[in-house]
Tab-separated table of C-alpha atoms and ligand atoms in Angstrom:
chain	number	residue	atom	x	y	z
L	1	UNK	CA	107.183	74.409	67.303
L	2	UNK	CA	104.806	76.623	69.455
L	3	UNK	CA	106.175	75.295	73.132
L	4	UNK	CA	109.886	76.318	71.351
L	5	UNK	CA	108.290	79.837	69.963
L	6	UNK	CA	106.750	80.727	73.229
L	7	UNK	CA	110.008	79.631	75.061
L	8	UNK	CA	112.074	82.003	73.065
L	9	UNK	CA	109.733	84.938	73.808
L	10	UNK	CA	109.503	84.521	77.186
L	11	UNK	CA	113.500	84.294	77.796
L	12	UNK	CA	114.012	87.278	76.086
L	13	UNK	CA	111.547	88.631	78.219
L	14	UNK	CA	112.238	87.467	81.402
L	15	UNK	CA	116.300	88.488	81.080
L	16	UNK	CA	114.699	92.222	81.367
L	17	UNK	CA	113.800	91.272	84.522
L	18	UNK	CA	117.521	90.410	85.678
L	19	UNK	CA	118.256	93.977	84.454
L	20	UNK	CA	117.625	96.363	87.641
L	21	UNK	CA	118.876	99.663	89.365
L	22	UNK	CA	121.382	98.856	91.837
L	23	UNK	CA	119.759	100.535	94.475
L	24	UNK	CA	116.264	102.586	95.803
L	25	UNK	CA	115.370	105.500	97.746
L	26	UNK	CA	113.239	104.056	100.601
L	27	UNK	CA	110.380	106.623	99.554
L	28	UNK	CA	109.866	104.518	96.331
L	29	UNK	CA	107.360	102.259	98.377
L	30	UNK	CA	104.496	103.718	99.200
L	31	UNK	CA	101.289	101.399	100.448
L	32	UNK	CA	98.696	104.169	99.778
L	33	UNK	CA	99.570	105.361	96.396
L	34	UNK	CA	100.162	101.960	94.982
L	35	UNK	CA	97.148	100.807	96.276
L	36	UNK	CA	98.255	99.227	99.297
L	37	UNK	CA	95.175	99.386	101.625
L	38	UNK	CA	93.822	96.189	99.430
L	39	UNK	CA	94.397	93.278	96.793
L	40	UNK	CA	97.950	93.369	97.913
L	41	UNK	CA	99.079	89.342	99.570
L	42	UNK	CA	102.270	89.146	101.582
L	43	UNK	CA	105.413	86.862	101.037
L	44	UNK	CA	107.279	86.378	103.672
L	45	UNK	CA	110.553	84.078	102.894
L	46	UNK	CA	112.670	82.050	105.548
L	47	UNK	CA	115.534	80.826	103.927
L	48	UNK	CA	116.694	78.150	106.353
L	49	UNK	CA	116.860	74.706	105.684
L	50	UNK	CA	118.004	71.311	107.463
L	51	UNK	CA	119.879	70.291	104.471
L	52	UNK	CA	120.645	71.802	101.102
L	53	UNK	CA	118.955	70.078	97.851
L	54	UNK	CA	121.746	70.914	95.379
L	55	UNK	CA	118.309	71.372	92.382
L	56	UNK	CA	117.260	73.496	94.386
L	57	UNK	CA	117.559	77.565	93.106
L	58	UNK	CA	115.676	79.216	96.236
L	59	UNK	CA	117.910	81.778	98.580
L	60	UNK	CA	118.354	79.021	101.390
L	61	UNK	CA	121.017	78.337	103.751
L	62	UNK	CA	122.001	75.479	106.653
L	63	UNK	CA	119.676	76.176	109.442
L	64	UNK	CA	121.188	77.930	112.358
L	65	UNK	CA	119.099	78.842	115.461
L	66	UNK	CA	121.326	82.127	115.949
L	67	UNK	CA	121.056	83.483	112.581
L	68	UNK	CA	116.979	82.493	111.885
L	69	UNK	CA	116.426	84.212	115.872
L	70	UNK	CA	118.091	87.139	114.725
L	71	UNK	CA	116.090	86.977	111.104
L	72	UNK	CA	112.693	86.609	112.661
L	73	UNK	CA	113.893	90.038	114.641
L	74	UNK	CA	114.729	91.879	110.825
L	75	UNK	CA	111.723	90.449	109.831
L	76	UNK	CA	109.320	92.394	112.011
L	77	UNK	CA	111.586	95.409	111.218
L	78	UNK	CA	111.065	95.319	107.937
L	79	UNK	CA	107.571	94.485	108.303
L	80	UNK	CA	107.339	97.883	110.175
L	81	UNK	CA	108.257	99.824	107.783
L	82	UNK	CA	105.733	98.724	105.529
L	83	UNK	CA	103.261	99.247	108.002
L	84	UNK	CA	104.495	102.677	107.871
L	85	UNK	CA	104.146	103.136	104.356
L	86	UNK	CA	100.667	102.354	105.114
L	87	UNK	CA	100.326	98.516	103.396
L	88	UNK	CA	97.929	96.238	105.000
L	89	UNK	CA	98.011	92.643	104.068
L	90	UNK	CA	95.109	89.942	104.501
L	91	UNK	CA	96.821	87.404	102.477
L	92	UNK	CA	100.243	85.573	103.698
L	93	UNK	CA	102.047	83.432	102.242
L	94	UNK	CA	104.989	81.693	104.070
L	95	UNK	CA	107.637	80.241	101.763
L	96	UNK	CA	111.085	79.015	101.810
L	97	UNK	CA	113.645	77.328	102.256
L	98	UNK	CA	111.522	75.629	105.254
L	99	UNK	CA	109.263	78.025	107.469
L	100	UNK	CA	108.807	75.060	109.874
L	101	UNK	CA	112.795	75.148	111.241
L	102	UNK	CA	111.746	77.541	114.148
L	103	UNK	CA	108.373	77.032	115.292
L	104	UNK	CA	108.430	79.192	118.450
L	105	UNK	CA	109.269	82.101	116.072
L	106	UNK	CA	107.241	81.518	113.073
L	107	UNK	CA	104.057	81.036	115.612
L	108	UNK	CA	104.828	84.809	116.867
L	109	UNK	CA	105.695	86.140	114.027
L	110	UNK	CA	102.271	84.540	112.561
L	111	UNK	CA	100.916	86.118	116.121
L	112	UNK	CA	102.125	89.626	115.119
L	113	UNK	CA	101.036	89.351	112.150
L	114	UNK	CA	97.332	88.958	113.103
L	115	UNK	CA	97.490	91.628	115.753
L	116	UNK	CA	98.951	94.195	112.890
L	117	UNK	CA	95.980	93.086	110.301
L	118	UNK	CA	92.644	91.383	109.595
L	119	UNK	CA	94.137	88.126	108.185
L	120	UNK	CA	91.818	86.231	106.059
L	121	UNK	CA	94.771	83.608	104.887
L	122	UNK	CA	97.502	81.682	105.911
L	123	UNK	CA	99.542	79.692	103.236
L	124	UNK	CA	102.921	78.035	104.781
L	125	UNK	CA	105.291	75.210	102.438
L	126	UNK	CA	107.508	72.769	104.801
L	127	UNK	CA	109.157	69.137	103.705
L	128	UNK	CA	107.816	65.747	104.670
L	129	UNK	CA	110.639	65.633	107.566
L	130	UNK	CA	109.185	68.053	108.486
L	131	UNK	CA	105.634	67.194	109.334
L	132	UNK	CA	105.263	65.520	112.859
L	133	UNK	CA	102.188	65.165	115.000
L	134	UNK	CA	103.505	68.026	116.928
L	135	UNK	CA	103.960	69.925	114.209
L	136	UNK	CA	100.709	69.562	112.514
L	137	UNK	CA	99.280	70.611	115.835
L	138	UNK	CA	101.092	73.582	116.492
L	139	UNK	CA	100.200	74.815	112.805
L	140	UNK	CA	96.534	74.572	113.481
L	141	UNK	CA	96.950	76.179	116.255
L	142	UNK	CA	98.725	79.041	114.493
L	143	UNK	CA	95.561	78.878	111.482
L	144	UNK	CA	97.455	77.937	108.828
L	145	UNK	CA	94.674	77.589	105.889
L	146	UNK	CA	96.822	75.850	103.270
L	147	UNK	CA	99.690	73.467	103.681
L	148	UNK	CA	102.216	72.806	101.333
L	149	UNK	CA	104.344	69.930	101.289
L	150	UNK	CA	107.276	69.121	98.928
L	151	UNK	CA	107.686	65.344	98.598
L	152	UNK	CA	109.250	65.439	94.723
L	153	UNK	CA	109.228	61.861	94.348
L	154	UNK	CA	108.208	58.726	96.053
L	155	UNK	CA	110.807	56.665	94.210
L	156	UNK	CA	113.618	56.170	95.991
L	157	UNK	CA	116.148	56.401	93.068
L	158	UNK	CA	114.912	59.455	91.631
L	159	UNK	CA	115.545	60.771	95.682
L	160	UNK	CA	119.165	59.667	95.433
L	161	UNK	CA	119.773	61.271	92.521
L	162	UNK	CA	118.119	64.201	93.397
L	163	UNK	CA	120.174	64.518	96.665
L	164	UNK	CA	116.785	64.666	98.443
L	165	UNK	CA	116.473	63.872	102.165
L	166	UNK	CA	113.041	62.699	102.429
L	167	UNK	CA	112.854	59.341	104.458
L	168	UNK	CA	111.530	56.167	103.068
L	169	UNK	CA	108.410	56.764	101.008
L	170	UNK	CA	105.798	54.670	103.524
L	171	UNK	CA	106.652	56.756	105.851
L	172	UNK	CA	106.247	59.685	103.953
L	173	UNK	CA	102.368	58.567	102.903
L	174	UNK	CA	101.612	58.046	106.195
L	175	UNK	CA	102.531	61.707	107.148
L	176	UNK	CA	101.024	63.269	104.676
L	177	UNK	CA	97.830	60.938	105.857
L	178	UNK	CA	97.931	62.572	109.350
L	179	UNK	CA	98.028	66.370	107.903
L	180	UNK	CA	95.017	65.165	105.371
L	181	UNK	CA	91.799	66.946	106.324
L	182	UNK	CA	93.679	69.095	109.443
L	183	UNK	CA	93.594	72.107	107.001
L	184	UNK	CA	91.618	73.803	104.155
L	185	UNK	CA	93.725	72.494	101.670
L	186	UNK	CA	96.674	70.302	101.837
L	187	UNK	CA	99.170	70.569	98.770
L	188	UNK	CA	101.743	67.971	97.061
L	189	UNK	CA	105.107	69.067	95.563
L	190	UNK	CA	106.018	67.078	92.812
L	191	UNK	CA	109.096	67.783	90.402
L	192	UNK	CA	108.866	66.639	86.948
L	193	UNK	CA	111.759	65.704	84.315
L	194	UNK	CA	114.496	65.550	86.698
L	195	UNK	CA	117.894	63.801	84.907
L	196	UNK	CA	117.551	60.562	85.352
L	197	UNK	CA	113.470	60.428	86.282
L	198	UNK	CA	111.991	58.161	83.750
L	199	UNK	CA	108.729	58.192	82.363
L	200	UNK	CA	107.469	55.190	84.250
L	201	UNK	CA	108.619	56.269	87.691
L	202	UNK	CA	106.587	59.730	87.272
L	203	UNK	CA	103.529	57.874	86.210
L	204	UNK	CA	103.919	55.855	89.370
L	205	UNK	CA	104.430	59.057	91.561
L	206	UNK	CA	101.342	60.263	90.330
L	207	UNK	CA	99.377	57.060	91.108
L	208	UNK	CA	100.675	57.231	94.230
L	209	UNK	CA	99.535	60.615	95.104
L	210	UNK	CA	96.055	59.723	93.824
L	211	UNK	CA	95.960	56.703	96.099
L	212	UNK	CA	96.380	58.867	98.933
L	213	UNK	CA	93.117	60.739	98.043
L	214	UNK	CA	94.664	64.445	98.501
L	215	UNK	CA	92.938	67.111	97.228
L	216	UNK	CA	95.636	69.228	95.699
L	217	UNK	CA	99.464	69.213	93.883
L	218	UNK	CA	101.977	70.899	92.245
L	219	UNK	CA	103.941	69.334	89.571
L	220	UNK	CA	106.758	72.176	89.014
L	221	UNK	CA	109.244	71.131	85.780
L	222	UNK	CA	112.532	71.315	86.858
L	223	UNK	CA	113.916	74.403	86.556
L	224	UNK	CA	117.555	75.009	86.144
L	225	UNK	CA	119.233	78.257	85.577
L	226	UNK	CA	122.486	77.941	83.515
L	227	UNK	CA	125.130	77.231	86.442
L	228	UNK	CA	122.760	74.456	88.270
L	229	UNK	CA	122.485	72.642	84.542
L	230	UNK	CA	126.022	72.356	84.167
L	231	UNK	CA	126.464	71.526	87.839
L	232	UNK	CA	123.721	68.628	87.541
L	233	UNK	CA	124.733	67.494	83.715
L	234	UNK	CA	128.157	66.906	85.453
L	235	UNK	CA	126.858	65.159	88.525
L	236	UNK	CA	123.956	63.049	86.474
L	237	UNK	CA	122.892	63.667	83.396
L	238	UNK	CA	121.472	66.090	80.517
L	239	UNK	CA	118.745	68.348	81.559
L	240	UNK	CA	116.397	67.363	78.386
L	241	UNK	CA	113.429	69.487	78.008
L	242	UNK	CA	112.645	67.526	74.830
L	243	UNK	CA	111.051	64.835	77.531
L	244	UNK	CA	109.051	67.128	79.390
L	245	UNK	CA	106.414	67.302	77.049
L	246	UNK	CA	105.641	63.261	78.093
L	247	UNK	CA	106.134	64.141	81.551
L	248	UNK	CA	103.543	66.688	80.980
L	249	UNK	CA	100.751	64.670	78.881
L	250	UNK	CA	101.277	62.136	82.118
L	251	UNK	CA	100.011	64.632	84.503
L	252	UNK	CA	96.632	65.889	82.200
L	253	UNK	CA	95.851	62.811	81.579
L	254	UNK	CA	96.057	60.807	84.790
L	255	UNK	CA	94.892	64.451	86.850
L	256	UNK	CA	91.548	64.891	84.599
L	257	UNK	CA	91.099	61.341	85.258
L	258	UNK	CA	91.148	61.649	88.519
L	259	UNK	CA	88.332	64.681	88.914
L	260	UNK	CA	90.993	67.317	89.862
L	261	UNK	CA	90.961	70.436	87.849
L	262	UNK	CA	93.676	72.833	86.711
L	263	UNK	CA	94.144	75.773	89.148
L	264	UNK	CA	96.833	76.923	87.437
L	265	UNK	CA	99.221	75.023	84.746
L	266	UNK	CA	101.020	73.453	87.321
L	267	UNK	CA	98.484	73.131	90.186
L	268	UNK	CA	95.282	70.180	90.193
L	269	UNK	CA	92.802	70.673	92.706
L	270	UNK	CA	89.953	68.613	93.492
L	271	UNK	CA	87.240	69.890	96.246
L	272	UNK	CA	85.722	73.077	97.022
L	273	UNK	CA	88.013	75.489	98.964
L	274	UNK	CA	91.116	75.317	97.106
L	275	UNK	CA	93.763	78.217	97.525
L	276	UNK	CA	96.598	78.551	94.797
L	277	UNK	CA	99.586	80.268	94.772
L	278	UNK	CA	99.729	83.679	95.070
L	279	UNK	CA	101.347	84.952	92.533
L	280	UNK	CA	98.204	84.143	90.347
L	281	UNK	CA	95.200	85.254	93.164
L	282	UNK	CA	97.006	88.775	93.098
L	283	UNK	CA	98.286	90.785	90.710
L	284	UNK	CA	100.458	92.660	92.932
L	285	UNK	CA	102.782	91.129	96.080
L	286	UNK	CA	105.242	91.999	98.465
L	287	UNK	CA	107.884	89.793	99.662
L	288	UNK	CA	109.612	90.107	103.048
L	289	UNK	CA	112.801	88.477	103.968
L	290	UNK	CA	116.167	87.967	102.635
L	291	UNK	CA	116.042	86.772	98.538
L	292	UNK	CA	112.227	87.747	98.152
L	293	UNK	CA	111.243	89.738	95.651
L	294	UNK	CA	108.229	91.912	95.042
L	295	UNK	CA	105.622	93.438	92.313
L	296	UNK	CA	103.588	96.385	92.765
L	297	UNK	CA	102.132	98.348	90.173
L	298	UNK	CA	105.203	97.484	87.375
L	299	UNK	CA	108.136	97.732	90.052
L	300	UNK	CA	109.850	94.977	90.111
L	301	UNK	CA	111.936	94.991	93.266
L	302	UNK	CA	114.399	92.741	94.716
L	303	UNK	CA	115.610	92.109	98.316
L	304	UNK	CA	119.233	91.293	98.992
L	305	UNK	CA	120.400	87.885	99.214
L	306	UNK	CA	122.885	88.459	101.748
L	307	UNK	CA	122.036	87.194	105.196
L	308	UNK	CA	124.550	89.987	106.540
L	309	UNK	CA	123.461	92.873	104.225
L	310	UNK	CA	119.941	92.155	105.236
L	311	UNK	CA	120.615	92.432	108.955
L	312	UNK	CA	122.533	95.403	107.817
L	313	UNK	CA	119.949	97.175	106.261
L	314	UNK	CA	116.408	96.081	108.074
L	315	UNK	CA	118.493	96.480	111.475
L	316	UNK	CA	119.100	100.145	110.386
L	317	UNK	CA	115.550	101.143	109.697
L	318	UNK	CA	116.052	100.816	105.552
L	319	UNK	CA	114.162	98.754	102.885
L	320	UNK	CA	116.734	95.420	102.341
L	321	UNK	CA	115.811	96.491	98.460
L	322	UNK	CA	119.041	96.081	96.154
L	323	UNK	CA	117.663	96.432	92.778
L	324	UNK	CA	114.960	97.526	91.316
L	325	UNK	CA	113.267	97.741	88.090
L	326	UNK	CA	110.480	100.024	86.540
L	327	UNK	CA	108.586	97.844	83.899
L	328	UNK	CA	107.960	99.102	80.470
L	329	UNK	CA	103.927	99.292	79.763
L	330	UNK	CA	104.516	95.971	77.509
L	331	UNK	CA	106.724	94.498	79.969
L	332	UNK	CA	103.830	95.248	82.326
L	333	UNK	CA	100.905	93.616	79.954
L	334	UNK	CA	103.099	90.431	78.524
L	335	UNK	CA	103.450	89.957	82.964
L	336	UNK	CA	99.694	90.366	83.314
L	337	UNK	CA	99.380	87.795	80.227
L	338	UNK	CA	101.443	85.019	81.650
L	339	UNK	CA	100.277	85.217	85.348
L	340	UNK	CA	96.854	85.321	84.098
L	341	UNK	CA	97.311	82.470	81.283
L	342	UNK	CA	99.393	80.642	84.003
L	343	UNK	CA	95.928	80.469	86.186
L	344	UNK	CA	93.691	79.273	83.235
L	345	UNK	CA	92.134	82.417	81.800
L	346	UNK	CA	92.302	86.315	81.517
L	347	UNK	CA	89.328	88.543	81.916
L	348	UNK	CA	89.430	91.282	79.446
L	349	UNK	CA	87.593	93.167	81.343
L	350	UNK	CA	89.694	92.878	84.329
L	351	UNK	CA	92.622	93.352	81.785
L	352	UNK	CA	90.885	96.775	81.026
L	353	UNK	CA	89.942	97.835	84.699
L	354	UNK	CA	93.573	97.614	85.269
L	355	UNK	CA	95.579	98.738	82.065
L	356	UNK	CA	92.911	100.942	80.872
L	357	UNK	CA	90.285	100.856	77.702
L	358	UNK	CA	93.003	100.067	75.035
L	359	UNK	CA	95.082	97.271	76.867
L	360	UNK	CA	93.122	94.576	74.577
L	361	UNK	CA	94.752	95.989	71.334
L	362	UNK	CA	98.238	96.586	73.088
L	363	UNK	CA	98.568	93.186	73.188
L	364	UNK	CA	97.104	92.484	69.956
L	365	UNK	CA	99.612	90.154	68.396
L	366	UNK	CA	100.149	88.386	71.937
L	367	UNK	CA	96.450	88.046	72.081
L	368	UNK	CA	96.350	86.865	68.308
L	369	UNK	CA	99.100	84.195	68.527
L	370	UNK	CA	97.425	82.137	71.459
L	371	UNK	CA	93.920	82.819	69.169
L	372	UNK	CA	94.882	81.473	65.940
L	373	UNK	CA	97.001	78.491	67.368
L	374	UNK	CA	93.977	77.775	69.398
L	375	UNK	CA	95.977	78.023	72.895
L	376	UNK	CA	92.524	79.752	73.862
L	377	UNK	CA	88.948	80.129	73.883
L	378	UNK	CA	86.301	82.651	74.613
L	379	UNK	CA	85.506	86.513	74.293
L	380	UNK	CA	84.583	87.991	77.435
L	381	UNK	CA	86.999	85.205	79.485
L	382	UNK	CA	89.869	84.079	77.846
L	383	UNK	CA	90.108	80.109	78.717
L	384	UNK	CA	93.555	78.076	78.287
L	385	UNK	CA	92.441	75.059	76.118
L	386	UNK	CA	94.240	71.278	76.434
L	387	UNK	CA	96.282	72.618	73.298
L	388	UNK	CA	97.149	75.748	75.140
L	389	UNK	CA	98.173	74.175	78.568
L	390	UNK	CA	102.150	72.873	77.689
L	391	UNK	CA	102.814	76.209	75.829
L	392	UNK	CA	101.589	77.855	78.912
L	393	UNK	CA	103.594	75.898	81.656
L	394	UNK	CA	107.093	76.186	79.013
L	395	UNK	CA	106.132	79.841	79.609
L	396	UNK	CA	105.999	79.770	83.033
L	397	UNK	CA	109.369	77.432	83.244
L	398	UNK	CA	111.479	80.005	81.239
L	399	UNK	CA	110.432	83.021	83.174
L	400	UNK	CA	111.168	81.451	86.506
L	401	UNK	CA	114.477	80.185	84.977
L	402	UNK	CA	115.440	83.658	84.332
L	403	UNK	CA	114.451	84.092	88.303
L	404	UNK	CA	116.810	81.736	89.383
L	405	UNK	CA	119.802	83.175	87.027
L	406	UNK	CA	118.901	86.507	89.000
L	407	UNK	CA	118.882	84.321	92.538
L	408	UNK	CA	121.931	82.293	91.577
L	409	UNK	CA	123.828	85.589	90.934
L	410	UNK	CA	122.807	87.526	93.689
L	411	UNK	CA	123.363	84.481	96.003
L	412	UNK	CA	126.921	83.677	93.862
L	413	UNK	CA	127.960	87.568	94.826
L	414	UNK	CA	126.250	87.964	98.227
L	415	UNK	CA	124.489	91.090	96.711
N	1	SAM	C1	111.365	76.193	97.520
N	1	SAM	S1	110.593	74.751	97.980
N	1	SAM	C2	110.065	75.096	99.610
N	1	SAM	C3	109.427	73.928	100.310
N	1	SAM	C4	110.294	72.988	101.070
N	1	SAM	N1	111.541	73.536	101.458
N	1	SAM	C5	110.549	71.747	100.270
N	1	SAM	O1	111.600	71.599	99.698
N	1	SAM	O2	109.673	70.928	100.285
N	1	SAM	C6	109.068	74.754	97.055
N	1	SAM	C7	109.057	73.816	95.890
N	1	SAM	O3	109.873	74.318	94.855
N	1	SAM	C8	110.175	73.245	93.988
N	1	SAM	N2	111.532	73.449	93.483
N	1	SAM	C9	112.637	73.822	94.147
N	1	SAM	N3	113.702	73.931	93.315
N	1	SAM	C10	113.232	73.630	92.074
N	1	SAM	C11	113.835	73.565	90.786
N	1	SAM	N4	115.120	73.828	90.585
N	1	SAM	N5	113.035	73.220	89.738
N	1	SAM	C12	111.737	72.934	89.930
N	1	SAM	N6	111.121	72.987	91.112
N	1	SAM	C13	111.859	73.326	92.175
N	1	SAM	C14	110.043	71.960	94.795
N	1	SAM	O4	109.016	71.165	94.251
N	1	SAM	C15	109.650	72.456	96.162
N	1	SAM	O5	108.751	71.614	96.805
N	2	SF4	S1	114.030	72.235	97.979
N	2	SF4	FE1	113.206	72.935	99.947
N	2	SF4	S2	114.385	71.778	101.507
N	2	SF4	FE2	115.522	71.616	99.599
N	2	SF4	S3	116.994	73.288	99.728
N	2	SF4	FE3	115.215	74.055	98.553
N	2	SF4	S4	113.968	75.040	100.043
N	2	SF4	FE4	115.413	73.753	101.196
């Protein structure tokens, strides 16, 4: 009852986000006023990939050395004019489709990047296929700090179905055994409740990764906007988020056992230095690239998906922005809510600092619900409790899912 409850609230409220202007003025940005100079991490997306997962709702096309040359060249251009606007970034976050296709690039784009501004943090996601000797070496060199790596599965079947190119699974363990310990903190994607996945082959996934003795993963549900349900419910079979809750309990338990802890509702960690995503380390982000999107101060903007529109526009000296939204001051707050309940707790004071003295009681009945139904604990820090945990990743789920409707149409019309 509360998982379906929360669920409804949040796709309401995350279909206001797939509401935007069609286009900015490039003066809309500006690093300084919207405190820029600090607390602000970079995205920066590369939407190339070797081959296509058809799950999968990221802005990502068939790699093409041409096309990603000439992207890492918009890139910069668009970076510029940030620069201009007088951002500064210490925090990067490289994500994709697969940052890894064009090494020579990425390594001088990551170069550029470090001559523009003190970097303090390099995050960077790439596949198992992905991760060779050389590679690992040439990413050290560069200073990546986290690694992610998206296996999904070890099981074979759940693979096929999946339409996931990974290589057999003992191979796969003994790659992600040669990246283990190279960097601050190595990261596991898993995907959970996939058609097909059964209960038993999750559990052993999860075994699996313990085995392996790695100190972090990701266990995203699967998310699938309306078009990639009824493409997979016709390929395999229903999408049934009445079994994710299982899936879920599956990951607590057998993750707690194991000494990680919850970084975020998705994300175990086990160790000291652990980074997490960024969406929950800072409140505010900008995304570079073509399909990235970013938030800053309650704008909600949104780069075109277009390969060709974003060459058009970066190439000409403008902003690739194609829609934009202002956010309400309770579209603001419920945001703040469910990035900060997505990392495990909100600080009311921080919650204050940022939304002023009478934020608390602005988001009274929000605040209320998650109370009474004992989804939390605390005064001062708000803590997610074991009850509050599935209600919080549902949350999370639907308000991505709204994402990818917004992706899948932009990418659909080439806007
Ligand atoms: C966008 S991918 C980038 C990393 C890399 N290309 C890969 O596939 O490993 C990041 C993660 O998103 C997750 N993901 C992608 N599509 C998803 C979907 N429809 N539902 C849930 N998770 C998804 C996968 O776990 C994947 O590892
Ligand atoms: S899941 Fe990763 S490799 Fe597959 S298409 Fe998406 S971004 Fe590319």
């Amino acid at each position: 009852m509360i998982p379906e409850l929360v669920s409804f609230v949040t796709r309401r409220e995350g279909r206001k986000f797939r509401h935007l202007s069609p286009a900015v003025g490039d003066s809309i940005i500006n690093g300084e006023e919207l405190g820029g100079k600090g607390g602000i991490s970079l995205y920066v997306h590369i939407p190339f990939c070797r081959s296509l997962c058809p799950f999968c709702c990221f802005n990502r096309y068939l790699f093409d050395e041409d096309l990603a040359r000439r992207y890492y060249i918009d890139l910069k251009k668009e970076l510029e004019l940030y620069i201009r606007r007088g951002f500064s970034f210490s925090s990067i976050y490289f994500g994709g489709g697969t940052p890894t296709v064009l090494m020579d690039e990425l390594s001088s784009f990551i170069r550029y990047l470090r001559a523009q501004f003190n970097v303090s943090e390099v995050s960077l996601e790439t596949t198992p296929r992905e991760l060779t000797e050389q590679n690992i070496g040439l990413l050290k060199e560069m200073g990546i700090n986290r690694l992610s790596i998206g296996v999904q599965s070890f099981e074979e079947p759940v693979l096929k179905t999946m339409g996931r190119v990974n290589g057999p699974a003992d191979e796969v363990k003994s790659r992600l055994l040669m990246a283990e310990g190279q960097f601050d903190t190595l990261n596991v994607d898993f995907v959970f409740n996939f058609p097909g996945q059964t209960i038993e082959q999750f559990t052993a996934d999860v075994a699996a990764f313990k085995e392996l003795g790695i100190d972090q993963a990701t266990f995203y549900p699967l998310m699938a906007s309306p078009h990639k349900k009824d493409a997979m419910e016709r390929k395999f079979n229903r999408v049934d988020n009445s079994r994710e809750q299982q899936f879920y309990g599956v990951i607590t338990r057998e993750l707690y056992r194991g000494g990680y802890k919850a970084s975020t509702a998705w994300c175990f960690s086990r160790g000291e230095r652990m980074i997490d995503e960024y969406i929950i380390e800072f409140d505010d982000y900008i995304g570079i690239g073509s399909g990235s999107v970013s938030i800053v101060r309650g704008n909600f903007f949104v780069n075109s998906f277009s390969l060709d529109r974003y060459h058009e526009l970066a190439g000409a000296g403008r902003l690739p922005i194609v829609g934009w939204r202002k956010l309400s001051e309770k579209e603001n707050l419920r945001y703040y809510l469910l990035t900060k309940l997505f990392g495990m707790k909100l600080d009311i004071e921080a919650l204050r600092r940022r939304f002023g003295n009478n934020a608390q009681s602005k988001l009274w009945t929000e605040l209320a619900f998650f109370k009474t139904f004992g989804l939390v604990s605390g005064n001062g820090v708000l803590h997610v409790t074991g009850k509050g945990m599935y209600p919080v990743s549902v949350m999370m789920r639907d308000f991505f899912a709204a994402l990818n409707t917004l992706r899948e149409h932009c990418i659909e019309h080439q806007i």
